[in-house]
């Protein structure tokens, strides 16, 4: 540096507080406000329509000068907090959303506080992620050699499984050659018609195309028809295709059906096909001794995708992919790069790193909120919450069967109930009922189509949901439906 090196400016910029004790006062109030919110959640509407004036506040110009933290927090309390989807609320029963817990929230705050990057390097946070992997192996009866990784959600976990299965079928050369490696014998995969949309999307994203996914019909319990699966595989082989993967679903998104995982595993074993299980919410049923028997055969999968943020109640987002073959998993993703060089000592030690197992390099500390959740509640409490949501679904199912105004549209197998209000124009009436329910703030179910019929779909995932919430939903459906008939 020259002798004319510049003097540092009088005050060097920093983003830490000027006055820590003042900051503490505000931060304690923020925490208190959030705990008040969680404690009194039940007194609020599940969801409420968003006033235009609130939407308008989110079109301001790029802020140039600073605002106080308490001003910003005030805006959060007034304009953000009241207008979420509502999945933390006990009356939320739409789609498949977990409720989250105060413990998970605090752990997430600690994770942000240390702000460590879980891409790799020698640090205990990675040991925490590996600890979760050990628990997951134990839970699913996988060997100590299986690998695993936190990802955003099951959509990404399904995608990773398809990538690894593609490596298993075509060898690691596919990474260099792309799909030219399979030009002569195009690969085909199989999943039931009830499989989640992220499966077809995964086949699209890895370059196989959505047409490579064969949709296998389901039986009257909405489970994959295994005889038809074998038939379709045989026909594809005859026509010059190369079947490489079968995706079983443990808890379909529409009705909660679980494919015959043992049967699927046997078919895959005999034909040397990759057996993946999409267990987005259902796989964690293993935590409950009541539900676990329904998942028999999951322990024989080559890979399992699931979410801690659904039935596991870990705050968003916390998806996980478990892969039986660690080496194959790494061969699919690990890449040499000078700036990612590994050492045996110092911060750059600790290889293999999480970035060797997926497409992300920088990664947050999702493992911490999961670790806190498992330690704070134990598998006993988490499992009993899961069993309870299923019991509530069965309770709702039996109420529906006893009410002449209502009609059950699919058998209740886990925690999902699909039904409708009987009406001359049932699709229109039931769509109206669901929208009215949403705007009432009393309950939030969603809709789906079951055999061309629009269904009110209730998925009970939240640990806060009680029988009284189910009763309230039923009464509201009957009231809105009766009003429609009179109109
Ligand atoms: C929720 C769900 C997914 C997608 O999971 P995300 O965490 O939302 O990405 C995939 N499959 C099934 C069966 C699901 O229920």
XYZ file of C-alpha atoms and ligand atoms in Angstrom:
502
model
C 0.000 0.000 0.000
C 1.251 3.482 -0.791
C 2.265 5.892 1.948
C -0.868 7.849 1.077
C -3.102 5.053 2.450
C -6.488 6.534 3.248
C -7.459 7.096 6.854
C -10.549 5.086 7.846
C -13.749 7.168 7.910
C -14.791 8.578 11.275
C -17.651 6.081 11.669
C -17.403 2.817 9.797
C -20.771 1.438 8.719
C -22.221 -1.541 10.546
C -25.661 -3.117 10.697
C -25.491 -3.930 14.405
C -27.510 -1.778 16.843
C -26.016 1.532 18.062
C -27.587 0.901 21.424
C -27.881 -2.758 22.376
C -29.943 -2.147 25.499
C -32.525 -0.197 23.508
C -32.531 -2.963 20.899
C -33.145 -5.541 23.615
C -36.284 -3.734 24.772
C -37.759 -3.819 21.269
C -36.702 -7.399 20.632
C -38.310 -8.609 23.872
C -41.529 -6.864 22.839
C -41.375 -8.544 19.425
C -40.999 -11.931 21.050
C -43.837 -11.203 23.484
C -46.126 -10.141 20.645
C -45.455 -13.390 18.803
C -46.016 -15.520 21.902
C -49.287 -13.625 22.530
C -50.273 -14.367 18.951
C -49.618 -18.089 19.351
C -51.279 -18.272 22.759
C -54.464 -16.584 21.515
C -54.533 -17.913 17.959
C -57.895 -19.591 18.477
C -59.596 -16.253 19.097
C -58.651 -15.012 15.626
C -60.233 -15.828 12.268
C -58.379 -18.633 10.452
C -58.096 -16.381 7.418
C -59.565 -13.027 6.505
C -59.974 -11.100 3.260
C -57.174 -8.580 2.688
C -58.280 -4.933 2.508
C -57.005 -3.037 -0.524
C -55.367 -0.457 1.765
C -53.204 -3.222 3.220
C -52.184 -4.539 -0.212
C -51.332 -0.988 -1.244
C -48.725 -0.743 1.507
C -46.597 -3.284 -0.311
C -45.949 -1.134 -3.342
C -43.714 1.496 -1.786
C -40.433 2.689 -3.275
C -37.071 1.176 -2.308
C -36.395 2.507 1.208
C -33.436 4.845 1.238
C -33.142 5.888 4.851
C -33.558 3.742 7.954
C -36.725 3.327 10.004
C -36.774 2.269 13.634
C -37.197 -1.395 14.379
C -40.277 -0.706 16.473
C -41.929 1.178 13.587
C -41.265 -1.728 11.231
C -42.511 -4.210 13.787
C -45.652 -2.155 14.221
C -46.247 -2.379 10.475
C -45.666 -6.162 10.654
C -48.255 -6.522 13.421
C -50.838 -4.446 11.561
C -50.385 -5.531 7.968
C -48.547 -8.871 7.735
C -49.396 -10.998 10.751
C -53.220 -10.873 10.333
C -53.161 -11.774 6.630
C -51.409 -15.121 6.303
C -52.814 -18.369 4.922
C -53.636 -19.343 8.511
C -52.058 -22.787 8.757
C -50.907 -22.195 12.330
C -54.600 -21.874 13.316
C -56.494 -24.943 14.601
C -59.286 -24.281 12.080
C -56.955 -24.637 9.112
C -57.633 -27.925 7.296
C -56.806 -27.090 3.698
C -54.148 -28.637 1.458
C -51.469 -30.318 3.685
C -49.894 -27.684 5.925
C -48.231 -28.186 9.292
C -48.999 -25.936 12.246
C -45.507 -25.147 13.538
C -44.657 -24.838 17.237
C -43.272 -22.134 19.555
C -40.235 -24.376 20.135
C -39.525 -24.588 16.413
C -39.899 -20.822 16.123
C -37.326 -20.156 18.837
C -34.893 -22.657 17.331
C -35.241 -20.921 13.965
C -34.352 -17.645 15.626
C -31.209 -19.195 17.118
C -30.294 -20.610 13.708
C -30.598 -17.146 12.158
C -28.614 -15.674 15.029
C -25.573 -17.817 14.394
C -26.245 -17.513 10.648
C -24.052 -20.420 9.700
C -23.921 -21.813 6.170
C -24.588 -25.566 6.067
C -23.069 -26.099 2.629
C -20.053 -27.728 4.247
C -16.879 -27.310 6.310
C -15.987 -28.544 9.763
C -18.695 -27.396 12.175
C -21.077 -28.932 14.698
C -24.198 -27.672 12.871
C -23.389 -30.294 10.220
C -23.110 -32.883 12.989
C -26.622 -31.822 14.023
C -27.860 -32.421 10.471
C -26.129 -35.837 10.503
C -27.739 -36.558 13.870
C -31.135 -36.027 12.231
C -30.019 -38.338 9.410
C -29.205 -40.998 12.030
C -32.659 -40.569 13.581
C -34.286 -40.780 10.162
C -32.393 -43.998 9.341
C -33.492 -45.462 12.658
C -37.092 -44.405 12.085
C -37.263 -45.997 8.637
C -35.109 -49.052 9.338
C -32.409 -47.976 6.871
C -28.767 -49.084 7.182
C -26.084 -46.873 8.782
C -24.645 -46.301 5.317
C -27.713 -44.483 3.953
C -27.303 -40.799 3.141
C -29.715 -37.927 3.566
C -30.139 -34.214 3.217
C -32.400 -31.381 4.321
C -34.042 -29.640 1.381
C -36.846 -27.096 0.992
C -39.612 -29.685 0.722
C -40.751 -32.938 -0.790
C -40.914 -31.396 -4.281
C -37.139 -30.947 -4.157
C -36.663 -34.286 -2.381
C -38.603 -36.079 -5.141
C -36.473 -34.305 -7.740
C -33.272 -35.444 -6.008
C -34.521 -39.042 -5.952
C -35.212 -38.945 -9.703
C -31.745 -37.505 -10.331
C -30.118 -40.305 -8.305
C -32.290 -42.992 -9.925
C -31.235 -41.609 -13.315
C -27.586 -42.031 -12.305
C -28.358 -45.589 -11.165
C -29.896 -46.375 -14.574
C -27.447 -44.604 -16.898
C -24.257 -44.371 -14.839
C -22.484 -41.163 -13.831
C -21.700 -40.508 -17.540
C -25.207 -39.074 -17.828
C -23.938 -35.962 -16.070
C -21.635 -35.242 -18.981
C -23.627 -36.628 -21.880
C -27.091 -35.616 -20.725
C -30.035 -37.595 -21.972
C -28.177 -38.584 -25.133
C -27.039 -41.446 -22.860
C -30.559 -42.912 -23.126
C -31.491 -41.976 -26.673
C -31.920 -45.528 -27.950
C -33.885 -46.881 -24.992
C -35.901 -44.070 -23.419
C -36.428 -44.376 -19.673
C -39.890 -44.725 -18.162
C -41.113 -44.245 -14.589
C -44.366 -45.319 -12.901
C -46.585 -43.711 -10.276
C -50.286 -43.910 -9.511
C -52.794 -41.444 -10.920
C -52.973 -40.089 -7.368
C -49.256 -39.171 -7.289
C -48.316 -35.572 -6.505
C -47.600 -33.182 -9.377
C -43.990 -32.780 -8.280
C -43.239 -36.314 -9.584
C -44.090 -35.453 -13.203
C -42.298 -32.151 -12.754
C -39.167 -33.942 -11.515
C -39.096 -36.112 -14.645
C -39.469 -32.943 -16.698
C -36.658 -31.158 -14.844
C -34.129 -33.996 -15.181
C -34.691 -34.006 -18.936
C -36.822 -37.144 -19.277
C -40.044 -35.277 -19.992
C -43.408 -35.689 -18.303
C -44.450 -38.257 -20.940
C -41.886 -40.649 -19.450
C -44.149 -40.921 -16.380
C -46.710 -43.693 -16.758
C -49.769 -43.072 -14.597
C -50.970 -46.338 -13.138
C -54.715 -46.591 -12.362
C -55.858 -46.975 -8.740
C -58.225 -49.406 -7.035
C -61.343 -48.397 -5.088
C -59.179 -47.447 -2.102
C -57.202 -45.089 -4.381
C -54.051 -47.267 -4.131
C -51.942 -48.133 -7.158
C -53.226 -51.227 -8.987
C -50.164 -53.486 -8.945
C -51.414 -55.906 -11.622
C -51.803 -52.983 -14.027
C -48.367 -51.699 -13.027
C -46.763 -55.025 -13.999
C -48.744 -55.012 -17.216
C -47.610 -51.521 -18.159
C -43.973 -52.341 -17.372
C -44.111 -55.462 -19.574
C -45.713 -53.564 -22.452
C -43.137 -50.775 -22.240
C -40.251 -53.266 -22.346
C -41.844 -54.911 -25.382
C -42.072 -51.543 -27.134
C -38.392 -50.726 -26.543
C -38.643 -48.524 -23.456
C -36.511 -49.003 -20.392
C -38.444 -48.891 -17.098
C -36.116 -47.542 -14.396
C -38.164 -46.299 -11.456
C -41.400 -46.791 -9.543
C -42.739 -44.129 -7.217
C -45.042 -45.303 -4.448
C -47.034 -42.741 -2.505
C -47.413 -42.977 1.271
C -50.349 -40.629 1.748
C -51.732 -39.262 -1.511
C -52.468 -35.586 -1.482
C -56.130 -35.986 -2.502
C -57.355 -38.695 -0.142
C -54.382 -39.885 1.949
C -54.161 -43.332 0.320
C -51.044 -45.442 0.891
C -49.883 -47.643 -1.974
C -49.020 -51.279 -1.211
C -45.378 -50.518 -0.468
C -44.412 -54.138 0.200
C -45.906 -55.233 -3.102
C -44.196 -52.381 -4.924
C -40.891 -53.243 -3.318
C -41.143 -56.864 -4.492
C -41.951 -55.815 -8.056
C -39.047 -53.362 -8.071
C -36.657 -55.929 -6.626
C -37.560 -58.581 -9.189
C -37.174 -56.146 -12.092
C -34.182 -54.183 -10.737
C -36.115 -50.901 -10.645
C -35.477 -47.981 -8.336
C -38.167 -47.865 -5.630
C -38.890 -44.370 -4.398
C -41.522 -43.471 -1.809
C -43.143 -40.044 -1.798
C -44.070 -39.893 1.863
C -44.396 -36.110 2.023
C -46.706 -36.151 5.015
C -47.494 -39.861 5.430
C -43.984 -41.225 6.025
C -43.786 -39.662 9.485
C -46.736 -41.884 10.405
C -43.867 -44.190 11.441
C -43.706 -42.066 14.599
C -47.055 -43.507 15.727
C -47.412 -47.183 16.615
C -51.046 -46.940 15.431
C -50.165 -45.664 11.950
C -46.780 -47.346 11.354
C -48.261 -50.726 10.294
C -49.984 -48.999 7.296
C -46.511 -48.070 6.015
C -45.148 -51.608 5.916
C -42.596 -51.958 3.131
C -41.300 -48.366 3.335
C -38.152 -49.757 4.981
C -37.368 -51.525 1.686
C -37.339 -48.355 -0.450
C -34.253 -47.091 -2.288
C -35.222 -43.546 -1.361
C -37.845 -41.754 0.728
C -38.910 -38.125 0.397
C -40.815 -36.467 3.238
C -41.418 -33.217 5.072
C -40.798 -32.374 8.697
C -42.927 -29.259 8.074
C -46.178 -31.217 7.628
C -46.976 -33.915 10.227
C -43.649 -33.236 12.001
C -44.882 -29.686 12.926
C -41.424 -28.180 12.282
C -41.774 -24.591 10.979
C -41.372 -24.097 7.213
C -39.358 -25.177 5.423
C -37.915 -28.577 6.304
C -38.052 -31.298 3.651
C -35.796 -34.354 3.715
C -34.472 -36.923 1.260
C -33.174 -40.292 2.466
C -31.173 -42.421 -0.007
C -30.081 -45.981 0.641
C -26.917 -45.784 -1.498
C -24.624 -43.041 -0.219
C -22.023 -43.435 -2.995
C -24.580 -43.195 -5.777
C -26.127 -40.164 -4.097
C -22.738 -38.422 -4.033
C -21.886 -39.480 -7.592
C -25.009 -37.657 -8.719
C -24.087 -34.293 -7.216
C -20.469 -33.953 -6.059
C -18.409 -31.626 -8.246
C -14.760 -30.664 -8.022
C -14.109 -26.953 -7.571
C -10.904 -25.279 -6.431
C -12.684 -23.023 -3.953
C -14.372 -26.072 -2.388
C -11.110 -27.927 -1.745
C -11.163 -30.233 1.299
C -8.518 -30.442 4.006
C -8.040 -32.870 6.861
C -7.522 -30.056 9.398
C -8.931 -26.563 9.866
C -12.295 -25.181 8.803
C -12.073 -26.832 5.360
C -12.073 -30.341 6.888
C -15.067 -32.602 7.529
C -15.635 -33.902 3.976
C -18.030 -35.162 2.676
C -20.087 -32.013 2.843
C -23.845 -31.531 2.379
C -23.173 -29.724 -0.919
C -21.947 -33.106 -2.262
C -25.487 -34.486 -1.916
C -27.687 -31.958 -3.677
C -27.800 -28.955 -5.986
C -27.559 -26.329 -3.210
C -24.242 -24.905 -2.073
C -25.330 -22.311 0.499
C -27.865 -23.824 2.876
C -29.592 -22.720 6.076
C -29.644 -24.587 9.380
C -32.987 -26.399 8.938
C -31.667 -29.204 11.104
C -31.693 -27.042 14.263
C -35.468 -26.455 14.413
C -35.953 -30.162 13.699
C -33.468 -31.179 16.416
C -35.196 -28.907 18.951
C -38.604 -30.262 17.942
C -37.623 -33.916 18.375
C -35.864 -33.243 21.668
C -38.603 -31.013 23.093
C -41.523 -33.326 22.265
C -39.970 -36.739 21.752
C -41.305 -39.237 19.257
C -44.063 -40.149 21.747
C -45.767 -36.748 21.646
C -45.147 -36.230 17.937
C -46.541 -39.696 17.207
C -49.613 -39.171 19.378
C -50.396 -35.893 17.578
C -50.241 -37.779 14.265
C -52.541 -40.524 15.526
C -54.912 -37.891 16.922
C -55.267 -36.110 13.557
C -56.239 -39.476 12.035
C -58.765 -40.093 14.802
C -60.314 -36.679 14.136
C -60.555 -37.528 10.429
C -62.318 -40.804 11.221
C -64.640 -38.940 13.596
C -65.494 -36.468 10.808
C -65.980 -39.350 8.372
C -68.468 -41.082 10.676
C -70.375 -37.828 11.333
C -70.710 -37.367 7.552
C -72.023 -40.892 7.114
C -74.715 -40.172 9.683
C -75.859 -36.883 8.152
C -78.319 -37.236 5.266
C -77.285 -33.835 3.815
C -73.689 -34.979 3.329
C -71.938 -37.624 1.271
C -68.467 -39.108 1.782
C -66.556 -39.226 -1.540
C -63.578 -41.397 -0.561
C -62.795 -43.800 2.273
C -60.919 -42.157 5.157
C -57.545 -43.868 5.405
C -55.364 -41.391 7.292
C -56.067 -37.755 8.106
C -57.923 -36.628 4.964
C -61.684 -36.517 4.464
C -63.315 -35.769 1.097
C -67.054 -35.149 1.149
C -69.770 -32.948 -0.287
C -73.075 -31.370 0.464
C -75.806 -33.085 -1.533
C -77.325 -30.698 -4.023
C -78.782 -30.689 -7.555
C -75.799 -28.645 -8.769
C -73.310 -30.155 -6.321
C -70.055 -28.896 -7.858
C -71.222 -25.303 -7.815
C -72.783 -25.586 -4.361
C -69.709 -27.123 -2.752
C -67.324 -24.628 -4.324
C -69.542 -21.884 -2.915
C -69.621 -23.506 0.535
C -65.822 -23.670 0.707
C -65.370 -20.049 -0.342
C -67.988 -18.911 2.171
C -66.228 -20.917 4.876
C -62.896 -19.255 4.047
C -64.404 -15.785 4.249
C -66.236 -16.592 7.481
C -62.877 -17.179 9.176
C -64.353 -20.243 10.922
C -62.511 -22.987 9.048
C -60.338 -23.392 5.983
C -60.775 -26.661 4.083
C -59.712 -26.867 0.411
C -61.293 -28.569 -2.593
C -60.298 -31.355 -4.945
C -61.915 -33.408 -7.674
C -62.789 -37.024 -6.858
C -64.068 -39.029 -9.845
C -65.290 -35.826 -11.526
C -67.027 -34.635 -8.365
C -65.923 -31.497 -6.589
C -65.109 -32.441 -3.010
C -64.709 -30.438 0.172
C -61.334 -31.694 1.262
C -60.354 -31.613 4.937
C -56.750 -32.541 5.768
C -56.084 -32.507 9.494
C -52.384 -31.912 10.014
C -52.207 -29.255 12.700
C -51.498 -30.424 16.280
C -53.833 -27.658 17.536
C -56.964 -28.983 15.809
C -59.534 -30.457 18.214
C -62.848 -32.220 17.932
C -64.638 -28.903 18.610
C -62.995 -27.463 15.468
C -64.358 -30.385 13.446
C -67.835 -29.839 14.935
C -67.642 -26.135 14.083
C -66.683 -26.950 10.478
C -69.556 -29.417 10.116
C -72.127 -27.013 11.548
C -70.923 -24.252 9.232
C -71.112 -26.527 6.153
C -74.668 -27.548 7.059
C -75.698 -23.947 7.708
C -74.243 -22.591 4.463
C -75.607 -25.550 2.492
C -79.113 -25.159 3.935
C -79.022 -21.433 3.128
C -78.173 -22.266 -0.481
C -81.055 -24.694 -0.817
C -83.486 -22.051 0.446
C -82.170 -19.348 -1.863
C -47.021 -31.788 0.037
C -46.722 -32.908 -0.871
C -45.659 -32.837 -1.795
C -44.875 -31.574 -2.000
O -44.147 -31.254 -0.861
P -43.612 -29.778 -0.623
O -43.000 -29.838 0.720
O -44.828 -28.880 -0.672
O -42.655 -29.472 -1.708
C -45.367 -33.955 -2.536
N -46.085 -35.100 -2.401
C -47.122 -35.191 -1.541
C -47.851 -36.500 -1.429
C -47.476 -34.108 -0.744
O -48.492 -34.196 0.128
